[in-house]
XYZ file of C-alpha atoms in Angstrom:
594
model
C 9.287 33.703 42.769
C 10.081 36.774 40.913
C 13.874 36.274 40.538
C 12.483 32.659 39.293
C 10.823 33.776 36.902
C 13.434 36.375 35.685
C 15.882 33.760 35.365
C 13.484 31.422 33.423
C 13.113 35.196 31.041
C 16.457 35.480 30.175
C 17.400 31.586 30.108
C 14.838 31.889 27.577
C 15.797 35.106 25.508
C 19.409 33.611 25.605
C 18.444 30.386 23.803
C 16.240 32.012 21.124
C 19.316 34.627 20.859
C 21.356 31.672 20.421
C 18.645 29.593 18.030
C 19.000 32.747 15.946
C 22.551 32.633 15.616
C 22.580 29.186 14.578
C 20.078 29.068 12.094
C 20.904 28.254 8.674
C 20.661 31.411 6.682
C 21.239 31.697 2.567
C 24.638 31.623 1.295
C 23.643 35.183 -0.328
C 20.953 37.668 -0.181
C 19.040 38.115 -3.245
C 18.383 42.100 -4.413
C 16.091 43.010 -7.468
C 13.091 39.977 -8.066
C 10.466 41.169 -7.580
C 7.932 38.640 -8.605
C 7.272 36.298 -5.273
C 6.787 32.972 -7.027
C 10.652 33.217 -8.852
C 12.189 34.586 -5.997
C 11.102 31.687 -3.838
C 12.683 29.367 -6.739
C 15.470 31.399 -6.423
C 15.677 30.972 -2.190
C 15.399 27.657 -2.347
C 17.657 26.786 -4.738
C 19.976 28.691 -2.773
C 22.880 26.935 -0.697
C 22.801 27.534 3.184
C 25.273 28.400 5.490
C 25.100 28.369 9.427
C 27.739 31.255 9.852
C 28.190 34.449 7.952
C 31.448 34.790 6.186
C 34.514 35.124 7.658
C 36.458 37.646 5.536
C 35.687 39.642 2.224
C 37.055 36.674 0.109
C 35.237 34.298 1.299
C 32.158 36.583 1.309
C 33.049 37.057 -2.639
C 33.049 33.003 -3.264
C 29.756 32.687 -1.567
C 28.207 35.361 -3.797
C 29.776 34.144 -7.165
C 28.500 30.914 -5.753
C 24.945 32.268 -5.323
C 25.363 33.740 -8.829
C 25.517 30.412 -10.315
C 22.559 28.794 -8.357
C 20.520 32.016 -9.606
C 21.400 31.660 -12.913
C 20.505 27.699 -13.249
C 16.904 29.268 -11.634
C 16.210 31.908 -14.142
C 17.371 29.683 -17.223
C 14.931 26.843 -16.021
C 11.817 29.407 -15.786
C 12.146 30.466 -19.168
C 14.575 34.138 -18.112
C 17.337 34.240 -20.770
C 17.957 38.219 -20.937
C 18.780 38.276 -17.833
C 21.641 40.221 -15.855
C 23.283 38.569 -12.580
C 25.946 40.620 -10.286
C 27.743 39.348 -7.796
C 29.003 41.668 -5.116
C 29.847 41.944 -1.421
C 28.384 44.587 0.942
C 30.189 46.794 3.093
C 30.306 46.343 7.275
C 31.381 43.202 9.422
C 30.762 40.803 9.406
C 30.691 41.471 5.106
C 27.694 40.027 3.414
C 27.622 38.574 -0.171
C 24.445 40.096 -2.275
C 23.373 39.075 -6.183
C 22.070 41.875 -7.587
C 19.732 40.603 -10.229
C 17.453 42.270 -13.016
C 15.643 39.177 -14.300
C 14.215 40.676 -17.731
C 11.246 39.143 -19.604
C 10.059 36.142 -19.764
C 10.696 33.904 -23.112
C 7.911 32.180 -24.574
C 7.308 29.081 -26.307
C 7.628 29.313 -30.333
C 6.822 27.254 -33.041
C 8.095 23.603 -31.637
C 8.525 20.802 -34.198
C 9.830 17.370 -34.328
C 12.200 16.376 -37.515
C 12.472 12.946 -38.159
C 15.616 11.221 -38.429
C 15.510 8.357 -41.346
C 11.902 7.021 -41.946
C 9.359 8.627 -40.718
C 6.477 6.846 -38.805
C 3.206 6.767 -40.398
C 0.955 9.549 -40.149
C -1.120 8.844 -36.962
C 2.387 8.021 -35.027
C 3.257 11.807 -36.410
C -0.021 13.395 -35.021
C 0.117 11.995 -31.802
C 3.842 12.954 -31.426
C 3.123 15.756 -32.009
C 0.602 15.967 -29.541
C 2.473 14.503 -26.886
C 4.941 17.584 -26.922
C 2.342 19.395 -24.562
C 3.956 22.832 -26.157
C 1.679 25.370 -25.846
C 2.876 28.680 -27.897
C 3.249 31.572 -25.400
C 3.848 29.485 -22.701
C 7.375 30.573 -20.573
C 9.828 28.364 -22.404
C 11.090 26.690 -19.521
C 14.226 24.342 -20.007
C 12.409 21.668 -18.132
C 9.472 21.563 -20.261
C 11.675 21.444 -22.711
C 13.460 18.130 -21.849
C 10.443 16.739 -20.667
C 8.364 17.549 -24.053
C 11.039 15.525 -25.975
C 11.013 12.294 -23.536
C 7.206 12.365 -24.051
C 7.830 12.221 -27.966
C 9.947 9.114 -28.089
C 7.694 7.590 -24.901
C 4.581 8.107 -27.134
C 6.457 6.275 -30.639
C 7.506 3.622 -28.528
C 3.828 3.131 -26.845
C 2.911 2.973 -30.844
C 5.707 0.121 -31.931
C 8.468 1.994 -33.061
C 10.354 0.036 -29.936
C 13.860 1.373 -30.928
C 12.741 5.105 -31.086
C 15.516 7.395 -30.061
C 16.316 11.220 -29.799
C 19.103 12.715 -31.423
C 20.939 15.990 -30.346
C 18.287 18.754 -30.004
C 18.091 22.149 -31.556
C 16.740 24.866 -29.262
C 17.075 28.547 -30.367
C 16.900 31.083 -27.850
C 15.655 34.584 -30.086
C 16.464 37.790 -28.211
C 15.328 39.764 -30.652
C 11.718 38.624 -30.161
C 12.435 36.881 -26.437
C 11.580 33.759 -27.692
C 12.088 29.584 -27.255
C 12.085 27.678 -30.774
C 12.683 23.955 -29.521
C 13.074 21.568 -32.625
C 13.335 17.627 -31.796
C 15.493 15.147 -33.826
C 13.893 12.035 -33.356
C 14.926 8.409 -35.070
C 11.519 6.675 -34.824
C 13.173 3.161 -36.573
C 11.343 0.838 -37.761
C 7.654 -0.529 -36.549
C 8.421 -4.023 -34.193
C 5.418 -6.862 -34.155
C 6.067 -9.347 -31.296
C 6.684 -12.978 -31.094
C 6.523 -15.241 -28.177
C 8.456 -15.401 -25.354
C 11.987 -17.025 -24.731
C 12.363 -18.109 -20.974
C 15.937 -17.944 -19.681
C 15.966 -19.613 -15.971
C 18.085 -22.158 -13.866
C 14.886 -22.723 -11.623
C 11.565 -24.997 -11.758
C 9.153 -22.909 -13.858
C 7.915 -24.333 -16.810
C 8.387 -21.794 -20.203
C 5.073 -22.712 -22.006
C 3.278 -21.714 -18.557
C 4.814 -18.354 -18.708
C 4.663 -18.244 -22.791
C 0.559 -18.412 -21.778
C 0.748 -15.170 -19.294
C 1.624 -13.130 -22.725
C -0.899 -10.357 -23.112
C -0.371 -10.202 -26.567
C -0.427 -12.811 -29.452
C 2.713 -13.530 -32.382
C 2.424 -11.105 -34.983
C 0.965 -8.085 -32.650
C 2.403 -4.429 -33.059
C 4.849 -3.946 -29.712
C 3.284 -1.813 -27.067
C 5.646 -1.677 -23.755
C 2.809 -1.850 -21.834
C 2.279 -5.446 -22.222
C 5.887 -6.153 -21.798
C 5.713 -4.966 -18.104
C 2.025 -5.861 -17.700
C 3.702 -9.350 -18.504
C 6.564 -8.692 -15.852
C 3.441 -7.714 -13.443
C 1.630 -11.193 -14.107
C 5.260 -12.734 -12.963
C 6.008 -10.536 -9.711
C 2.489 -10.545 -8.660
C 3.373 -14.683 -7.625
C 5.762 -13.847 -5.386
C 8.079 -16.670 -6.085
C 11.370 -15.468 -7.901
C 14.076 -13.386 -6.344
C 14.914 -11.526 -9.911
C 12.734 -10.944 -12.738
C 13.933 -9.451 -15.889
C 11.197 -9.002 -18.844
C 12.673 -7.031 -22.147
C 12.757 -6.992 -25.817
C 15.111 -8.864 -27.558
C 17.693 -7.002 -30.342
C 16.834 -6.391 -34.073
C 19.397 -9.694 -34.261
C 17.129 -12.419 -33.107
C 14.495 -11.395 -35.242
C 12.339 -14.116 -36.716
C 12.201 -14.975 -40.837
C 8.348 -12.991 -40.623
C 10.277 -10.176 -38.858
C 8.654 -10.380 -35.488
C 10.766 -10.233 -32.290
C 10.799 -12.254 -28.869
C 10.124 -11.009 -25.531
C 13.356 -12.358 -23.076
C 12.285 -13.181 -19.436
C 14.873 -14.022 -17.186
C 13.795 -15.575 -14.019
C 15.541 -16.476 -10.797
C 13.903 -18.897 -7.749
C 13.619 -17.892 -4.460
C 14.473 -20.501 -2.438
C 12.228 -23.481 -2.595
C 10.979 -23.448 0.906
C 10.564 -21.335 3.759
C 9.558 -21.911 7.532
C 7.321 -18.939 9.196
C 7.051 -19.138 12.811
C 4.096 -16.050 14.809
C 3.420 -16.257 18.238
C 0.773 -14.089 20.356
C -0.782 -13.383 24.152
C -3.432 -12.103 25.316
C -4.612 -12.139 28.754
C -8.407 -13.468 27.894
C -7.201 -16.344 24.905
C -3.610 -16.919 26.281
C -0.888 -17.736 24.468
C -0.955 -19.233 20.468
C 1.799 -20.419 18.397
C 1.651 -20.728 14.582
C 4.536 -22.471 12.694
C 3.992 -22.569 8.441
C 6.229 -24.344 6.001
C 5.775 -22.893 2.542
C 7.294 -24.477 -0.599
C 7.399 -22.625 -4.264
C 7.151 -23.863 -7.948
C 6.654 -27.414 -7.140
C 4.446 -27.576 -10.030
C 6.725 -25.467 -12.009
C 3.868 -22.594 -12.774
C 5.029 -20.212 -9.985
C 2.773 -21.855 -7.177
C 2.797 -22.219 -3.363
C 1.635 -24.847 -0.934
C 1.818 -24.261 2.321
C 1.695 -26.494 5.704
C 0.479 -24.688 8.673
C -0.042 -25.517 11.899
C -1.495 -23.274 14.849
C -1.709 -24.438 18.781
C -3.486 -22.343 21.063
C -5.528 -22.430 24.316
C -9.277 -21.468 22.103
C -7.904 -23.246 18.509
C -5.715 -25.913 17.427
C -5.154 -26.885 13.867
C -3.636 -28.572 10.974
C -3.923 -28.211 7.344
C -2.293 -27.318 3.976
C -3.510 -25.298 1.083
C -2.157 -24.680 -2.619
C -2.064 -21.385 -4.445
C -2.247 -21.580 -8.406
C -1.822 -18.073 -9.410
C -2.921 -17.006 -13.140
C -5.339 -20.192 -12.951
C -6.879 -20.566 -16.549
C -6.686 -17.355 -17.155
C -4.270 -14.041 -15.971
C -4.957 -11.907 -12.703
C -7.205 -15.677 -11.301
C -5.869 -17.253 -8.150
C -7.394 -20.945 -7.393
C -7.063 -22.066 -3.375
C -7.396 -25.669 -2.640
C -7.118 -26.066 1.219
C -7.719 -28.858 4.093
C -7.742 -29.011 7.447
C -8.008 -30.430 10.903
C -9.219 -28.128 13.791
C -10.805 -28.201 17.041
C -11.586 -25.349 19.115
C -12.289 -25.128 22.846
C -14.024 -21.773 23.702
C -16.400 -20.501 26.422
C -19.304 -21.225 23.808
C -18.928 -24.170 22.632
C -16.367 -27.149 21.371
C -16.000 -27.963 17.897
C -14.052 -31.006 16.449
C -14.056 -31.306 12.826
C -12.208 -31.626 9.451
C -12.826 -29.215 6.785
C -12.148 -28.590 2.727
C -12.795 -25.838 0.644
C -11.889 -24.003 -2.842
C -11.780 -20.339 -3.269
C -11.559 -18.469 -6.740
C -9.851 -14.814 -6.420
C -10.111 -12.431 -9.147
C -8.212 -9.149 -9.081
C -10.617 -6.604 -10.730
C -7.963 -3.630 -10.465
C -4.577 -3.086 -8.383
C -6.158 -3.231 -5.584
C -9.898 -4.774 -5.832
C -10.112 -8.612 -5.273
C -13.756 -10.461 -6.104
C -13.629 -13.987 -4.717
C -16.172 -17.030 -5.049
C -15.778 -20.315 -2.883
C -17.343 -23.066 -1.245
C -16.658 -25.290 1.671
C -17.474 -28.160 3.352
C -16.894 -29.022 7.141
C -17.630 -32.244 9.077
C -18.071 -31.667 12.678
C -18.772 -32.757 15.940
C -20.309 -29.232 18.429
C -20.994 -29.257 22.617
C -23.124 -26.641 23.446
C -25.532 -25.145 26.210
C -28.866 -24.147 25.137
C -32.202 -22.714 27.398
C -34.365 -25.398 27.922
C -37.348 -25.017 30.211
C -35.683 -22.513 31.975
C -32.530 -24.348 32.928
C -29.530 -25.139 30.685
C -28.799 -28.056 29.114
C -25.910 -29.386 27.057
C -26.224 -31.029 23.096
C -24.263 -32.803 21.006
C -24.708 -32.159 17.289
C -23.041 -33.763 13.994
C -23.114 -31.676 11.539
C -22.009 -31.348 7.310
C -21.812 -27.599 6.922
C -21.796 -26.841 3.115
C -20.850 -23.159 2.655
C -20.759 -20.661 -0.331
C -18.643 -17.874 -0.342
C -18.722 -14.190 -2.638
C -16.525 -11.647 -1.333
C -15.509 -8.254 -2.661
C -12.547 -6.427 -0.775
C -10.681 -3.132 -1.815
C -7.647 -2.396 -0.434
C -6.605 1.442 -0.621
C -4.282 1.645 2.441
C -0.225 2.435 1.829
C 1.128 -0.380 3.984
C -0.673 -4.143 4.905
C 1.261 -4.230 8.653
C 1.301 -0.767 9.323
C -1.377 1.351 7.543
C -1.322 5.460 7.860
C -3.594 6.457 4.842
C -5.961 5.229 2.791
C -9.204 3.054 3.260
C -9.984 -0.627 2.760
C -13.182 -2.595 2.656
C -14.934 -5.818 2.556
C -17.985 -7.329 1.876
C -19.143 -10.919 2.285
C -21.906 -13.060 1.344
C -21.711 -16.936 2.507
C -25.099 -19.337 2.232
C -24.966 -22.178 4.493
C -26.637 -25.292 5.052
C -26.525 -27.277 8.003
C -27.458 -31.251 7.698
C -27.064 -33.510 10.473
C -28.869 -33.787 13.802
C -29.798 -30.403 12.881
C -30.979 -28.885 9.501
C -31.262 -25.445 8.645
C -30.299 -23.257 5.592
C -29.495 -19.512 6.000
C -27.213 -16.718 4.888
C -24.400 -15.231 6.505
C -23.402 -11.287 5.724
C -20.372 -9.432 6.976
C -18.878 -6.270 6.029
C -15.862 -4.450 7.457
C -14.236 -0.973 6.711
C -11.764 0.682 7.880
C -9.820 4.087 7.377
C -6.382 6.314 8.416
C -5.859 9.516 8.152
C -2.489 11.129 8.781
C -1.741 14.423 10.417
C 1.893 16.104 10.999
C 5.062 15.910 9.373
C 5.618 12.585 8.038
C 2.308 11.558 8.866
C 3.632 10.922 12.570
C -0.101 11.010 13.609
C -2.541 8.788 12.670
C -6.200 8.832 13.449
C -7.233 5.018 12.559
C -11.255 3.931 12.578
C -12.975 1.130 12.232
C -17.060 -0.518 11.717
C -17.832 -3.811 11.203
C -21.435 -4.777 10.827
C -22.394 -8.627 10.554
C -26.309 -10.290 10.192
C -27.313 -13.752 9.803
C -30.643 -13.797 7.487
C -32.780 -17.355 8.009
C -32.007 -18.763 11.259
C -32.175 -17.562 14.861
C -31.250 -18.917 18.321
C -30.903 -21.810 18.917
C -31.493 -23.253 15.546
C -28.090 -21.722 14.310
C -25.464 -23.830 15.698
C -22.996 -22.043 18.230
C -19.856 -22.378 16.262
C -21.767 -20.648 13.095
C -22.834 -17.381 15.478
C -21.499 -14.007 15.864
C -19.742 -13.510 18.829
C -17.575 -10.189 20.131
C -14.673 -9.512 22.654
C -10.970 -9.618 22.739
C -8.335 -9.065 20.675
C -9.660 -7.613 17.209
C -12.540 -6.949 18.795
C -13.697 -5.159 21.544
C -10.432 -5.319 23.813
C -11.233 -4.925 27.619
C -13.526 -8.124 27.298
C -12.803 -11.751 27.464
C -13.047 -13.798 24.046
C -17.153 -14.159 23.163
C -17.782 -12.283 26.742
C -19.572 -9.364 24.915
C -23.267 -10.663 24.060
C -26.353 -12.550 25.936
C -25.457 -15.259 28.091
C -27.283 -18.087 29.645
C -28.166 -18.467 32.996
C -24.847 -20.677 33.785
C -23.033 -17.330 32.074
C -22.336 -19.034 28.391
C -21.999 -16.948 26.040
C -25.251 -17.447 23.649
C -23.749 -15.599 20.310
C -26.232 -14.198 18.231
C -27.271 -13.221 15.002
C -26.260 -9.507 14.603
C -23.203 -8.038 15.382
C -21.687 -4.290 15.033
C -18.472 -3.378 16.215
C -16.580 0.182 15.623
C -12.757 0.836 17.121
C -10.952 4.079 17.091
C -7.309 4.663 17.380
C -4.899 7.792 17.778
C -1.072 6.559 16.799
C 1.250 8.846 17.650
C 4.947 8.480 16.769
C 7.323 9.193 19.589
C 10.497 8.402 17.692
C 12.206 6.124 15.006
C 10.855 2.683 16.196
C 8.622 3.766 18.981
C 4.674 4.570 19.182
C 2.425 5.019 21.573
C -1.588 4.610 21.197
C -4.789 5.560 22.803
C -7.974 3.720 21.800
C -11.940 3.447 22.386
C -13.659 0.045 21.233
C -17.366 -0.921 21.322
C -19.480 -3.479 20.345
C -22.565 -5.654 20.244
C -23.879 -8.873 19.745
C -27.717 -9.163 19.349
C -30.334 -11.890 19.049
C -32.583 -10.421 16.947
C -32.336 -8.120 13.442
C -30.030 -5.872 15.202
C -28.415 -5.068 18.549
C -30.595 -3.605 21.191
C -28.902 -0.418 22.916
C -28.589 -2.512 26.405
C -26.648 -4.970 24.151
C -23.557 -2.664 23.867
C -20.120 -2.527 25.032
C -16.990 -0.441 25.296
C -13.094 -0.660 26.540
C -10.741 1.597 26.240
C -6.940 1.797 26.691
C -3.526 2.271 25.719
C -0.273 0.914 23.713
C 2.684 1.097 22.657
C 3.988 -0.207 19.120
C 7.901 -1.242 17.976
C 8.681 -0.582 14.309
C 10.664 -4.082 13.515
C 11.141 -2.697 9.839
C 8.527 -4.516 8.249
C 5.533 -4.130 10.915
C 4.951 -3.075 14.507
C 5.255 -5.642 17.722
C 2.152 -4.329 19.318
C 1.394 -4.493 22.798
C -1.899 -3.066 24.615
C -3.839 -3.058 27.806
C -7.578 -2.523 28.110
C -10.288 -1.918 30.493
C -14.079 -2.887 30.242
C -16.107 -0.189 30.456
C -19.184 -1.813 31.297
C -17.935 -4.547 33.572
C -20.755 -7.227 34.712
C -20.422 -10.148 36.676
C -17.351 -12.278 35.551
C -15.357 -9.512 33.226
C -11.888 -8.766 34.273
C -10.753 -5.580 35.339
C -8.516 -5.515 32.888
C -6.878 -7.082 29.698
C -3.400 -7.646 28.087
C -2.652 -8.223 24.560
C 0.782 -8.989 22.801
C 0.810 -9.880 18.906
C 2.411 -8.566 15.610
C 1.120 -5.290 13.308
C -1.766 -3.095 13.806
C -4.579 -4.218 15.983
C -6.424 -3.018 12.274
């Protein structure tokens, strides 16, 4: 045991020896700064070597090396007086040193702009000016510098002077009084107003649709905002390959002066054909296949034929996407569809068509109104006299919709920061063999939050909380209820099998719901990631869930980076296993489980 643990001792000193000896190290050491923050600048700037120099020439060309790196450091913190020597220190293996006395910092002096030609009008000076961000006194640092003159022409562009340009620069570097006098040559040209825009494309899309996506009007000063807020409107449809938005020259100029906006456009190919496939031990396999076909209409839309085939759904429908609809940022949604779905709950048959209205509010904020109507046929069991008995019900469901959602997460497949939420409000009324208005609310959040280098762990939560206000059991029909279990839900548990049953073991649904998951993702290596994960839930019949009415599983995974989202694959366990639960569950499917 002892000679054991001697050899593990010096296997151990040996490869920390040898770690040592093949660490990078600077290409020179650095004698004389004294101040931590610029010697740091200095180190890192610094090129690195993993062996020490082989001979006093070499030694001599890594310091005069270093020199220059040093130099480049000082001159871009504002340190013109300064003095740099190379050298090389005595002993073997020989070591190249910069000796360096830094000297005082130069400051910031009296920065102007002179204006090349015509100046711009007085305001356009003043904010120029402003948008130098030159404070006097300030270290007169070569980056602020270039920066402080790109702001100036930035800011008389923002202001119409589209063709603003800067000239050569004059920057005078005073050693008498160890001072920066930066003065910037700037040809502001002459103020642009805006025409219309001239479409240039080989594809479908109709010009006088994308004329209408202009957020400006003929005659308006030129601000380059709108120009790429227009080229925003344009990518935001998803439906061209290339998109070029720009200003056209001084030469196309119309007879009042004003100039067009050129938008080039290239089609993506007219259709596409999606095919998604998924398994899970409780709801077996499903198969989704999706043609989608662009800019039939020729104002950048999408329709899109899907159909899905699975043990609990099958379904058939199409929908069309009219982006910018009447007005810019305004998506209209027609859809239709076929489905039927066979679950432990019930069976519903039915056809169903609906319109949604999506406004985007801000990048990432979405406020959407809708309504809906479905025509169906339900089975179901309900309690009757203390036995269970099976009804038929045809039903028109007419359904509102309001939704909010806010979408602050870095990736839609594979999220590792950031938050997103959703809130939805949908009133219903039920006519048929069964009448019965009530309201339907749903919200779901969910956050990530990153830990290690490259965010190569990611703590992932989740709460949903769901309540149906007006109705109660039985009166809501079974296909309309909350139900919990499985895949995107509480994994461990058979589809619906969280939640009262009847006395046959249906699940009954109910009219609250909460649900919370938690995941740890860690990253293993390039493509693979493992995952440990706790989910519970509850399905009540009243207000809210009683405590006897939750749930938990708990289990494992393992994820495959395919590029543009995770194959995810995970196996469960019930926690809380009653008569009829597996002891176990398997579930296969594309992206994050949330």
């Amino acid at each position: 045991m002892v000679l054991g643990r001697t050899s593990l001792a010096l296997t151990t000193m040996a490869w920390l020896l040898a770690s040592s000896a093949w660490a990078d190290e600077p290409m020179a050491q650095i004698q004389g700064v004294e101040d931590k923050a610029l010697r740091e600048a200095i180190q890192r700037a610094l090129t690195q070597s993993k062996h020490p120099a082989q001979s006093r020439a070499e030694a001599r060309r890594r310091a005069r090396q270093a020199g220059e790196d040093v130099i480049a450091v000082l001159r871009a913190e504002g340190y013109y007086a300064y003095t740099v020597e190379p050298d090389v220190l005595e002993g073997e293996p020989p070591r190249a040193v910069v000796k360096v006395t830094p000297g005082p910092v130069f400051v910031i002096a009296e920065p102007k702009i002179d204006w090349s030609g015509d100046p711009p009008d007085e305001g356009t000076r003043q904010r120029a000016a402003a948008a130098m961000r030159l404070t006097e006194g300030d270290p007169g640092r070569s980056a602020d510098v270039v920066g402080a003159e790109g702001r100036v022409v930035a800011q008389v562009a923002k202001l119409g002077y589209a063709d603003a340009e800067a000239q050569p620069r004059e920057v005078i570097v005073d050693h008498a009084d160890h001072t920066v006098r930066p003065s910037f040559k700037i040809a502001a040209g002459e103020l642009v107003h805006l025409d219309g825009v001239e479409v240039i494309t080989k594809g479908r899309t109709n010009p006088a649709w994308v004329g209408r996506l202009a957020p400006w009007a003929a005659g308006d000063v030129y601000d380059p905002e709108d120009v790429a807020e227009l080229e925003r409107r344009l990518r935001d449809t998803s439906v061209y390959d290339s998109i070029s938005v720009s200003l056209a020259g001084a030469d196309k100029a119309t007879a009042e002066g004003f100039r067009p906006v050129v938008v080039t456009l290239s089609d993506r190919r007219a259709r596409t054909v999606e095919l998604g496939a998924g398994y899970s031990t409780s709801e077996g396999a499903g198969v989704d296949a999706k043609l989608i076909r662009y800019n039939r209409l020729k104002r950048a839309d999408t329709t899109t034929y899907a159909l899905r085939f699975a043990k609990l759904e099958q379904s058939v429908g199409a929908e069309i996407s009219l982006p910018h609809w009447r007005r810019p940022q305004q998506t209209l949604k027609l859809s239709s569809s076929l489905f039927r779905n066979d679950t432990d709950a019930y069976n519903e048959t039915g056809g169903r068509v609906g319109v949604d209205l999506t406004k985007r509010r801000q990048t990432t904020a979405y406020r959407t109104f809708g309504v809906s109507l479905d025509l169906s046929q339900t089975k179901e069991q309900v309690s009757k006299n203390g036995s269970v008995a099976g009804r038929k019900l045809n039903l028109a469901t007419v359904a509102g919709l309001a939704a909010y959602a806010w979408d602050f997460s870095d990736n839609i497949l594979d999220p590792k920061r950031g938050w997103r939420l959703e809130a939805r409000g949908e009133p219903t009324y039920v006519l048929g063999d069964t009448s019965l208005p009530y309201l339907k609310l749903t919200t779901q959040g969910t956050a990530y939050l990153p830990f290690g280098k490259g965010a190569s762990t990611v703590l992932a939560g989740r709460l949903k909380l769901g309540a149906i206000v007006g109705g109660g059991i039985p009166e809501v029909p079974a296909a309309r209820r909350f139900y919990a279990g499985g895949g995107g839900s509480v994994r461990g548990y058979a589809y619906q099998a969280i939640g009262p049953r009847l006395t046959d073991n249906t699940p009954q649904g109910g009219v609250s719901l909460v649900e919370t998951s938690f995941e740890l993702r860690q990253k293993i290596t390039g493509h693979w990631s493992g995952v440990a994960f706790v989910d519970a839930g509850a399905i009540g019949t009243h207000e809210t869930p009683q405590r006897e009415d939750f749930r938990a599983g708990a289990g494992f995974g393992v994820r495959y980076d395919l590029g543009f989202g995770p194959i995810r694959a995970d196996v469960a366990v019930p926690l809380g296993r009653r008569a009829g639960d597996p002891a176990f569950q398997v579930y296969l499917s594309i992206g994050q489980s949330f």
